[in-house]
Amino acid sequence: MNNINRINDITRPVSVRLEDWGEVERRLTHEELSAQSGRCMECGTPFCHGIGCPLGNVIPEINAAVKKDQWQLAWKILSSTSCFPEFTSRVCPAPCENACTRNIDCESVMIRQLEKAVVETAFERGYAEIAKRAESTGKKVAVIGSGPAGLAMAQLLNSLGHSATVFEKNDKAGGLMRYGIPDFKMDKDIIDRRLELMKLSGVKFRCGTEIGKDVSAAYLRRTFDAVVVAVGTTLARDLNVPGRTFKNIHFALDYLSSQNRAVSGECKNTGISAEGKDVVIIGGGDTGSDCVGTALRQKAKSVVQMDIMPEPPEKRSYSTPWPDWPYQLKTSSSHNEGGTRLWSSMIKSFTGVNGAVSGVETTSLEWEISAEGKPLRFRETEGSAKTVKADLVLLAMGFAGVSPTGPAEELELEITGRGVLPGAPERGIFACGDARTGQSLVVKAIADSRLIASKVHDYLIRGA
Ligand SMILES: Cc1cc2nc3c(=O)[nH]c(=O)nc-3n(C[C@H](O)[C@H](O)[C@H](O)COP(=O)(O)OP(=O)(O)OC[C@H]3O[C@@H](n4cnc5c(N)ncnc54)[C@H](O)[C@@H]3O)c2cc1C
Ligand code: SF4
């Protein structure tokens, strides 16, 4: 084994990045890429692509090509399994790296960074071309929703010779990648660059068109041979405790999307701003962490992120042995920028002054942890009640499922107990991405689309 280590800090200095909305990560140099891809070459049995990457990216082969400076070959292998590596190489939590064989006793290979280098080199050198299209089948498909799932679906079906039209209610395509994920994680030019290629390849976009309002789903059924519902999970989880109706308590997505729209110039001002405010973010996940980074850039006075769960262990818990996705503390680039994290905190109520929120009342929890390290049950710690000052509260507790109105209602689609849509393939109506699987990840939304696209293709060619 060589003695080259993983490079753990590849972010721009905190003091610099807090002054702008640019991506926090820098790109690796040529020398760094060569050394890091070399770490991959020492692996005996790779688990990264089979168990780790939901797309099955052929990681060892890609990295071998990078090691030999064969960038065009690396791109060819990468794009054979992945429609949009430019998105995943920026925002994927990289389950491949958790399953990396070097992660057993050492640090994983920098798979996501190597992926980013391959895709950026491909765009710079012109290897990323307009997707080739098979001979036209004469079949037309409507895709509702332009998140990663809808985009992948349209791209795949278009390349198979079907005519794909994407309907999107927002003014621009991209779904949560454009209106949820902050620019400091992914610059929106990255989405625009891909949309241009898709348009040139023949995919049609009708943005600013809400299905169920501007255009009926019945019209889509009459006009298209198949309909794919890729609307994501829009129902945000609420916190119905006393004081919830005070002003300045918002869903995280409303907050993040208003900032993203301001950065892109879609609207002049940030609708909801944390500037000069004591901000409390409820929810310890990625969306909460995105709110931390956004509030710090908006110059919040203080930022506190609360989670009902206990603080996970620093190292992988025994409950999730390698190569499983580990239960362990995740510290994002936003957490490294500032703010405080409060664990085992249960929200009891909100306090208010003149109709606006002024504080969050909480109690601490004592968690019972299993022998393997998994949190099991909790009880409230007596006498631990306290009030945390807040004049802006952001609810980042995830999403409950698909909206029962709109396309789901009009197309008479069943919504399961988990709030997702299985679709009705026998009627030529398919669902994919978060709408079908529940709230997930960009990489999983794309992987799900690849799976469902083959079923749509079969339906279009052979019928139900
Ligand atoms: C704040 C935030 C941060 C996240 N960060 C990450 C991350 O770092 N990494 C990661 O992998 N994942 C992240 N995720 C999750 C990821 O964004 C989603 O899993 C992914 O975008 C799901 O893709 P999708 O295409 O299924 O749905 P979405 O991206 O939700 O797209 C659905 C689209 O359908 C449109 N739509 C809905 N109804 C209609 C209608 N009636 N008519 C027309 N259009 C409609 C919506 O406007 C939207 O554009 C994050 C999510 C959030 C909220
Ligand atoms: S898409 Fe995600 S899991 Fe797959 S190789 Fe890239 S970073 Fe790893």
Coordinates of C-alpha atoms and ligand atoms in Angstrom, one line a residue:
M1 CA 0.0 0.0 0.0
N2 CA 1.3 3.5 -0.8
N3 CA 1.5 6.0 2.0
I4 CA -0.6 8.7 0.3
N5 CA -3.4 9.9 2.4
R6 CA -6.9 11.1 1.4
I7 CA -7.0 15.0 1.3
N8 CA -9.7 15.8 3.8
D9 CA -9.9 19.5 3.5
I10 CA -10.6 20.7 -0.1
T11 CA -12.8 23.7 0.8
R12 CA -12.0 27.4 0.3
P13 CA -11.1 29.3 3.5
V14 CA -14.2 29.9 5.7
S15 CA -13.6 33.7 5.9
V16 CA -13.5 33.9 2.1
R17 CA -16.4 31.6 1.2
L18 CA -18.8 33.2 3.7
E19 CA -18.6 36.4 1.6
D20 CA -20.0 34.8 -1.5
W21 CA -22.3 32.1 -2.8
G22 CA -19.8 30.2 -4.9
E23 CA -19.1 26.5 -4.5
V24 CA -17.1 25.8 -1.3
E25 CA -15.0 22.9 -2.8
R26 CA -11.9 23.6 -4.9
R27 CA -10.9 21.2 -7.7
L28 CA -8.0 18.9 -7.2
T29 CA -4.7 19.5 -9.1
H30 CA -3.4 17.2 -11.8
E31 CA -0.8 15.8 -9.3
E32 CA -3.4 15.3 -6.6
L33 CA -5.7 13.5 -9.0
S34 CA -2.9 11.2 -10.1
A35 CA -2.0 10.3 -6.5
Q36 CA -5.6 9.8 -5.4
S37 CA -6.6 7.6 -8.3
G38 CA -3.4 5.6 -7.6
R39 CA -4.8 4.8 -4.1
C40 CA -7.8 3.1 -5.9
M41 CA -5.4 0.8 -7.9
E42 CA -4.2 -1.0 -4.8
C43 CA -7.6 -2.5 -4.1
G44 CA -8.1 -6.2 -4.3
T45 CA -11.9 -6.6 -4.3
P46 CA -13.8 -3.4 -4.9
F47 CA -17.2 -3.0 -3.3
C48 CA -17.7 0.7 -4.3
H49 CA -19.6 0.1 -7.5
G50 CA -21.7 -3.0 -6.7
I51 CA -22.8 -2.2 -3.2
G52 CA -21.9 1.5 -2.9
C53 CA -23.0 3.4 -5.9
P54 CA -26.7 3.3 -6.7
L55 CA -25.9 3.9 -10.4
G56 CA -23.3 1.1 -10.5
N57 CA -20.7 3.5 -11.8
V58 CA -17.7 1.4 -12.7
I59 CA -15.4 3.2 -10.3
P60 CA -12.2 1.1 -10.5
E61 CA -12.1 1.3 -14.3
I62 CA -12.8 5.1 -14.3
N63 CA -10.0 5.7 -11.8
A64 CA -7.6 3.4 -13.7
A65 CA -8.2 5.5 -16.8
V66 CA -7.6 8.7 -14.8
K67 CA -4.3 7.2 -13.4
K68 CA -3.2 6.7 -17.0
D69 CA -4.3 10.2 -18.1
Q70 CA -6.9 8.7 -20.4
W71 CA -9.6 11.2 -19.7
Q72 CA -11.8 10.5 -22.7
L73 CA -11.9 6.8 -21.8
A74 CA -12.7 7.7 -18.2
W75 CA -15.6 9.9 -19.5
K76 CA -16.9 7.1 -21.8
I77 CA -17.0 4.7 -18.9
L78 CA -18.6 7.2 -16.5
S79 CA -21.3 8.3 -18.9
S80 CA -22.2 4.7 -19.7
T81 CA -23.9 4.4 -16.3
S82 CA -24.5 8.0 -15.2
C83 CA -26.7 10.6 -17.0
F84 CA -25.6 13.6 -14.9
P85 CA -22.2 13.0 -13.1
E86 CA -21.8 16.7 -12.9
F87 CA -24.7 16.8 -10.3
T88 CA -23.7 13.7 -8.3
S89 CA -20.0 14.7 -8.2
R90 CA -21.1 17.8 -6.3
V91 CA -23.9 16.8 -4.1
C92 CA -23.8 13.0 -3.7
P93 CA -23.1 11.9 -0.1
A94 CA -21.0 9.2 -1.8
P95 CA -22.1 5.9 -0.5
C96 CA -19.4 4.5 -2.8
E97 CA -16.8 6.0 -0.4
N98 CA -18.4 4.3 2.6
A99 CA -18.3 1.0 0.8
C100 CA -14.7 1.6 -0.5
T101 CA -12.4 -1.3 0.5
R102 CA -9.8 1.2 1.7
N103 CA -12.4 2.4 4.2
I104 CA -12.1 -0.8 6.3
D105 CA -8.9 0.2 8.0
C106 CA -7.9 3.4 6.3
E107 CA -9.5 6.4 4.5
S108 CA -11.6 5.8 1.4
V109 CA -10.5 6.8 -2.1
M110 CA -11.7 10.3 -3.1
I111 CA -14.2 8.8 -5.6
R112 CA -16.6 11.8 -5.8
Q113 CA -13.7 14.2 -6.5
L114 CA -12.3 12.0 -9.2
E115 CA -15.8 11.8 -10.7
K116 CA -15.9 15.6 -10.7
A117 CA -12.5 15.9 -12.4
V118 CA -13.6 13.5 -15.1
V119 CA -16.9 15.3 -15.9
E120 CA -15.3 18.8 -15.8
T121 CA -12.4 17.7 -18.0
A122 CA -15.0 16.2 -20.4
F123 CA -16.9 19.5 -20.6
E124 CA -13.7 21.5 -21.0
R125 CA -12.3 19.3 -23.8
G126 CA -15.7 18.9 -25.6
Y127 CA -16.1 15.1 -24.9
A128 CA -19.5 15.9 -23.3
E129 CA -21.5 16.0 -26.4
I130 CA -25.2 16.2 -27.5
A131 CA -26.6 12.7 -26.7
K132 CA -27.1 10.6 -29.8
R133 CA -30.7 9.8 -30.6
A134 CA -32.1 6.5 -32.0
E135 CA -34.4 6.6 -35.0
S136 CA -37.7 8.2 -34.1
T137 CA -40.3 5.8 -32.8
G138 CA -43.1 8.3 -33.3
K139 CA -44.1 8.0 -29.7
K140 CA -44.6 11.0 -27.4
V141 CA -44.0 11.1 -23.6
A142 CA -44.9 13.8 -21.1
V143 CA -42.7 14.1 -18.0
I144 CA -44.2 16.1 -15.1
G145 CA -41.4 17.6 -13.1
S146 CA -37.8 18.6 -14.0
G147 CA -35.8 17.5 -11.0
P148 CA -33.0 15.0 -11.5
A149 CA -35.6 12.2 -11.9
G150 CA -37.6 14.0 -14.6
L151 CA -34.5 15.1 -16.4
A152 CA -32.9 11.7 -16.5
M153 CA -36.2 10.2 -17.7
A154 CA -36.5 12.7 -20.5
Q155 CA -32.9 12.3 -21.6
L156 CA -33.1 8.5 -21.6
L157 CA -36.4 8.2 -23.5
N158 CA -35.2 10.9 -26.0
S159 CA -32.1 8.9 -26.7
L160 CA -34.2 5.8 -27.4
G161 CA -36.0 7.7 -30.1
H162 CA -39.2 8.8 -28.2
S163 CA -40.2 12.5 -28.2
A164 CA -40.0 13.7 -24.6
T165 CA -41.6 16.9 -23.2
V166 CA -40.8 18.1 -19.7
F167 CA -43.5 20.1 -17.9
E168 CA -42.3 22.1 -14.9
K169 CA -44.3 24.5 -12.7
N170 CA -41.3 26.6 -11.7
D171 CA -39.8 29.2 -14.1
K172 CA -36.6 27.1 -14.5
A173 CA -35.9 23.4 -14.7
G174 CA -33.8 21.5 -12.1
G175 CA -36.2 20.7 -9.3
L176 CA -34.7 20.7 -5.8
M177 CA -31.2 20.9 -7.3
R178 CA -32.1 24.5 -8.4
Y179 CA -34.5 25.7 -5.7
G180 CA -33.4 23.6 -2.7
I181 CA -29.7 22.8 -2.8
P182 CA -27.8 26.1 -2.2
D183 CA -25.4 27.5 -4.7
F184 CA -22.4 27.0 -2.4
K185 CA -22.9 23.2 -2.9
M186 CA -23.8 23.4 -6.6
D187 CA -23.5 26.4 -8.9
K188 CA -26.7 26.6 -11.0
D189 CA -24.7 27.1 -14.2
I190 CA -23.9 23.4 -13.9
I191 CA -27.7 22.7 -14.4
D192 CA -28.0 25.2 -17.3
R193 CA -25.0 23.7 -19.1
R194 CA -26.7 20.3 -19.1
L195 CA -30.1 21.7 -20.0
E196 CA -28.6 23.3 -23.2
L197 CA -27.2 19.9 -24.3
M198 CA -30.6 18.3 -23.6
K199 CA -32.5 20.9 -25.6
L200 CA -30.0 20.5 -28.5
S201 CA -30.6 16.7 -28.4
G202 CA -34.4 17.3 -28.9
V203 CA -35.9 17.3 -25.3
K204 CA -38.6 19.9 -25.1
F205 CA -39.2 21.9 -22.0
R206 CA -42.4 23.8 -20.9
C207 CA -41.4 25.6 -17.7
G208 CA -43.8 27.8 -15.8
T209 CA -46.5 25.2 -16.5
E210 CA -48.1 23.5 -13.6
I211 CA -50.0 20.3 -14.4
G212 CA -53.4 20.4 -12.7
K213 CA -53.5 24.2 -13.0
D214 CA -52.1 25.6 -16.2
V215 CA -52.5 22.4 -18.2
S216 CA -54.7 19.5 -17.1
A217 CA -53.3 16.0 -16.6
A218 CA -56.3 14.8 -18.8
Y219 CA -54.8 16.8 -21.7
L220 CA -51.5 15.1 -21.2
R221 CA -53.2 11.7 -21.3
R222 CA -55.0 12.5 -24.5
T223 CA -52.0 14.0 -26.2
F224 CA -49.1 11.7 -25.2
D225 CA -48.6 8.0 -25.4
A226 CA -47.2 7.8 -21.9
V227 CA -47.1 10.1 -18.9
V228 CA -44.3 10.0 -16.2
V229 CA -45.0 11.7 -12.9
A230 CA -41.7 12.9 -11.4
V231 CA -43.1 15.6 -9.1
G232 CA -40.9 14.9 -6.0
T233 CA -42.3 14.9 -2.5
T234 CA -43.6 18.4 -1.8
L235 CA -45.4 18.0 1.5
A236 CA -43.0 19.3 4.2
R237 CA -43.3 17.9 7.7
D238 CA -44.8 20.4 10.1
L239 CA -44.3 20.8 13.9
N240 CA -47.7 21.3 15.4
V241 CA -46.8 22.6 18.9
P242 CA -48.2 25.7 20.6
G243 CA -47.1 29.0 19.0
R244 CA -46.6 27.4 15.5
T245 CA -48.7 30.3 14.0
F246 CA -46.3 33.0 15.1
K247 CA -44.7 35.0 12.3
N248 CA -41.2 34.2 11.1
I249 CA -41.5 30.4 11.4
H250 CA -40.9 29.0 7.9
F251 CA -40.4 25.8 6.1
A252 CA -36.7 25.4 5.3
L253 CA -37.4 24.9 1.6
D254 CA -39.3 28.2 1.4
Y255 CA -36.3 29.9 3.0
L256 CA -33.6 28.2 0.8
S257 CA -35.5 28.7 -2.4
S258 CA -35.9 32.4 -1.8
Q259 CA -32.2 32.7 -1.4
N260 CA -31.5 30.6 -4.5
R261 CA -33.8 32.8 -6.5
A262 CA -32.0 35.9 -5.3
V263 CA -28.6 34.5 -6.2
S264 CA -29.8 33.7 -9.7
G265 CA -31.5 37.0 -10.1
E266 CA -34.9 35.4 -10.5
C267 CA -36.1 37.8 -7.8
K268 CA -34.5 41.0 -6.6
N269 CA -34.5 40.5 -2.9
T270 CA -34.2 37.5 -0.5
G271 CA -37.8 37.0 0.6
I272 CA -36.9 35.5 4.0
S273 CA -33.6 36.8 5.4
A274 CA -31.6 35.8 8.5
E275 CA -29.6 39.0 8.5
G276 CA -29.0 40.2 12.1
K277 CA -31.4 37.5 13.5
D278 CA -31.1 34.7 16.1
V279 CA -31.9 31.7 13.9
V280 CA -33.1 28.3 15.2
I281 CA -33.1 25.5 12.7
I282 CA -35.2 22.4 13.7
G283 CA -33.9 19.2 12.0
G284 CA -30.4 17.8 12.1
G285 CA -30.2 16.6 8.5
D286 CA -28.7 17.9 5.3
T287 CA -31.5 20.4 4.7
G288 CA -30.9 21.8 8.2
S289 CA -27.2 22.0 7.4
D290 CA -28.0 23.9 4.2
C291 CA -29.9 26.4 6.3
V292 CA -26.9 26.8 8.6
G293 CA -24.6 27.8 5.6
T294 CA -27.3 30.1 4.1
A295 CA -28.0 31.9 7.4
L296 CA -24.3 32.4 8.0
R297 CA -23.8 33.9 4.6
Q298 CA -26.8 36.2 5.2
K299 CA -25.0 37.4 8.4
A300 CA -27.3 35.9 11.0
K301 CA -26.5 37.1 14.6
S302 CA -26.6 33.5 15.9
V303 CA -27.4 30.1 14.4
V304 CA -28.5 27.0 16.4
Q305 CA -29.4 23.7 14.7
M306 CA -31.5 21.3 16.9
D307 CA -32.1 17.6 16.5
I308 CA -34.3 15.3 18.5
M309 CA -31.8 12.5 18.0
P310 CA -28.7 12.0 20.1
E311 CA -25.3 13.0 18.8
P312 CA -24.1 10.1 16.6
P313 CA -20.6 8.5 17.3
E314 CA -17.5 10.1 15.7
K315 CA -16.7 6.7 14.2
R316 CA -18.9 4.2 12.4
S317 CA -21.3 2.6 14.9
Y318 CA -21.2 -1.2 15.3
S319 CA -24.9 -1.2 14.2
T320 CA -23.8 -0.4 10.7
P321 CA -20.6 -2.4 9.9
W322 CA -18.7 -1.8 6.6
P323 CA -19.8 -1.7 3.8
D324 CA -23.2 -0.4 5.0
W325 CA -24.1 3.3 5.1
P326 CA -22.6 4.2 8.5
Y327 CA -24.5 5.6 11.5
Q328 CA -21.9 8.2 12.5
L329 CA -21.6 12.0 13.0
K330 CA -21.7 13.9 9.8
T331 CA -20.1 17.3 9.8
S332 CA -20.8 19.3 6.6
S333 CA -18.8 22.2 5.2
S334 CA -21.6 24.5 6.6
H335 CA -21.1 23.1 10.1
N336 CA -17.4 24.0 9.8
E337 CA -18.4 27.6 9.1
G338 CA -20.2 28.3 12.4
G339 CA -23.3 27.8 14.4
T340 CA -24.1 25.5 17.3
R341 CA -25.6 22.0 17.1
L342 CA -27.9 20.9 19.9
W343 CA -28.7 17.2 20.1
S344 CA -31.4 15.3 22.0
S345 CA -33.6 18.4 22.0
M346 CA -37.4 18.1 22.0
I347 CA -39.4 21.2 20.9
K348 CA -42.3 21.8 23.3
S349 CA -43.6 25.2 22.0
F350 CA -42.7 28.6 20.5
T351 CA -42.9 31.8 22.4
G352 CA -43.8 35.1 20.8
V353 CA -43.9 38.9 21.1
N354 CA -46.4 41.0 19.2
G355 CA -47.4 38.0 17.0
A356 CA -43.8 37.1 16.0
V357 CA -41.7 34.3 17.3
S358 CA -39.2 35.2 20.0
G359 CA -38.0 31.8 21.3
V360 CA -38.1 28.0 21.1
E361 CA -38.9 26.1 24.3
T362 CA -37.2 22.8 24.6
T363 CA -36.4 19.9 26.9
S364 CA -33.4 17.6 26.8
L365 CA -33.8 13.8 26.2
E366 CA -32.0 10.9 27.6
W367 CA -31.7 8.2 25.0
E368 CA -31.3 4.5 25.6
I369 CA -28.7 3.1 23.2
S370 CA -28.6 -0.5 22.1
A371 CA -25.5 -2.7 22.6
E372 CA -24.6 -2.1 18.9
G373 CA -24.9 1.6 19.4
K374 CA -28.3 2.4 17.9
P375 CA -30.7 4.9 19.7
L376 CA -33.7 3.0 20.9
R377 CA -36.0 5.0 23.3
F378 CA -35.9 8.3 25.1
R379 CA -37.3 10.0 28.1
E380 CA -37.3 13.6 29.0
T381 CA -34.7 14.8 31.4
E382 CA -36.4 16.3 34.4
G383 CA -35.8 20.0 35.0
S384 CA -34.1 20.4 31.6
A385 CA -36.7 22.9 30.1
K386 CA -35.1 25.9 28.5
T387 CA -35.9 28.6 26.0
V388 CA -33.5 29.3 23.1
K389 CA -33.8 32.9 21.7
A390 CA -35.1 33.0 18.1
D391 CA -36.5 35.6 15.8
L392 CA -36.4 33.3 12.8
V393 CA -37.2 29.6 13.0
L394 CA -36.7 27.2 10.1
L395 CA -38.4 23.8 10.0
A396 CA -36.2 21.3 8.3
M397 CA -37.7 18.0 9.3
G398 CA -38.0 16.3 5.9
F399 CA -41.0 15.6 3.6
A400 CA -44.0 13.5 4.2
G401 CA -44.8 12.6 0.6
V402 CA -46.5 13.5 -2.7
S403 CA -49.2 16.1 -2.8
P404 CA -52.6 14.4 -3.0
T405 CA -53.9 17.2 -5.3
G406 CA -52.7 18.0 -8.8
P407 CA -51.4 15.2 -11.0
A408 CA -51.9 12.4 -8.4
E409 CA -55.6 13.3 -8.0
E410 CA -56.3 14.1 -11.7
L411 CA -54.7 10.9 -12.9
E412 CA -56.5 8.9 -10.2
L413 CA -53.2 7.5 -8.8
E414 CA -53.0 5.6 -5.6
I415 CA -50.8 7.2 -2.9
T416 CA -49.5 4.5 -0.5
G417 CA -49.3 4.8 3.3
R418 CA -45.7 6.1 2.8
G419 CA -47.0 9.0 0.8
V420 CA -45.5 7.8 -2.5
L421 CA -46.9 6.9 -6.0
P422 CA -46.4 3.5 -7.4
G423 CA -47.8 4.7 -10.8
A424 CA -50.3 2.9 -13.0
P425 CA -48.1 1.3 -15.7
E426 CA -51.0 -0.7 -17.2
R427 CA -52.6 2.7 -18.1
G428 CA -49.3 4.1 -19.4
I429 CA -48.7 6.3 -16.3
F430 CA -45.4 5.9 -14.5
A431 CA -43.8 7.5 -11.5
C432 CA -40.1 7.9 -10.7
G433 CA -37.7 9.6 -8.3
D434 CA -38.7 10.8 -4.9
A435 CA -42.4 10.7 -5.9
R436 CA -42.1 6.9 -6.3
T437 CA -39.5 6.1 -3.6
G438 CA -40.0 8.8 -1.0
Q439 CA -37.6 11.6 -0.1
S440 CA -34.1 10.5 -1.1
L441 CA -31.0 11.6 -2.9
V442 CA -30.1 13.0 -6.4
V443 CA -28.2 9.8 -7.2
K444 CA -31.1 7.6 -6.1
A445 CA -33.6 9.7 -8.1
I446 CA -31.5 9.3 -11.2
A447 CA -31.0 5.5 -10.6
D448 CA -34.8 5.1 -10.1
S449 CA -35.4 6.9 -13.4
R450 CA -33.0 4.6 -15.2
L451 CA -35.0 1.6 -13.9
I452 CA -38.4 3.0 -14.8
A453 CA -37.3 4.4 -18.2
S454 CA -36.8 0.8 -19.4
K455 CA -40.4 0.0 -18.3
V456 CA -41.7 3.1 -20.1
H457 CA -39.7 2.1 -23.2
D458 CA -41.1 -1.4 -23.1
Y459 CA -44.7 0.0 -22.8
L460 CA -44.2 2.4 -25.7
I461 CA -42.7 -0.3 -27.9
R462 CA -44.9 -3.3 -26.9
G463 CA -47.9 -1.8 -25.1
A464 CA -49.1 -2.7 -21.6
Ligands
LIG1 C1 -32.7 21.6 0.8 C2 -32.4 20.2 0.2 C3 -31.1 19.9 0.1 C4 -30.8 18.6 -0.5 N1 -29.5 18.3 -0.6 C5 -29.1 17.2 -1.2 C6 -27.8 16.8 -1.4 O1 -26.9 17.5 -1.0 N2 -27.5 15.7 -2.1 C7 -28.5 14.8 -2.6 O2 -28.2 13.8 -3.2 N3 -29.8 15.1 -2.4 C8 -30.1 16.3 -1.7 N4 -31.5 16.6 -1.5 C9 -32.5 15.6 -2.0 C10 -32.6 15.7 -3.6 O3 -32.7 17.1 -4.0 C11 -33.9 15.0 -4.0 O4 -33.8 13.7 -3.6 C12 -34.0 15.0 -5.6 O5 -34.0 16.3 -6.1 C13 -35.3 14.3 -6.0 O6 -35.4 14.4 -7.4 P1 -36.9 14.3 -8.1 O7 -36.6 14.6 -9.5 O8 -37.5 13.1 -7.7 O9 -37.7 15.5 -7.4 P2 -37.6 17.1 -7.3 O10 -36.1 17.5 -7.4 O11 -38.3 17.4 -6.1 O12 -38.3 17.6 -8.6 C14 -39.7 17.6 -8.7 C15 -40.1 18.7 -9.7 O13 -41.4 18.5 -10.0 C16 -42.0 19.8 -10.1 N5 -43.5 19.7 -10.0 C17 -44.2 19.3 -8.9 N6 -45.5 19.3 -9.1 C18 -45.6 19.7 -10.4 C19 -46.8 19.9 -11.2 N7 -48.0 19.7 -10.8 N8 -46.6 20.4 -12.5 C20 -45.3 20.6 -13.0 N9 -44.2 20.4 -12.2 C21 -44.4 20.0 -11.0 C22 -41.4 20.6 -9.0 O14 -41.5 22.0 -9.2 C23 -39.9 20.1 -9.1 O15 -39.2 20.9 -10.0 C24 -31.8 17.8 -0.9 C25 -33.1 18.1 -0.8 C26 -33.4 19.3 -0.2 C27 -34.9 19.7 0.0
SF4_2 S1 -22.8 8.9 -8.0 FE1 -22.4 9.0 -5.8 S2 -22.2 6.9 -5.1 FE2 -22.0 6.9 -7.4 S3 -19.7 7.1 -7.8 FE3 -20.6 9.2 -7.8 S4 -20.3 9.9 -5.7 FE4 -20.1 7.7 -5.6

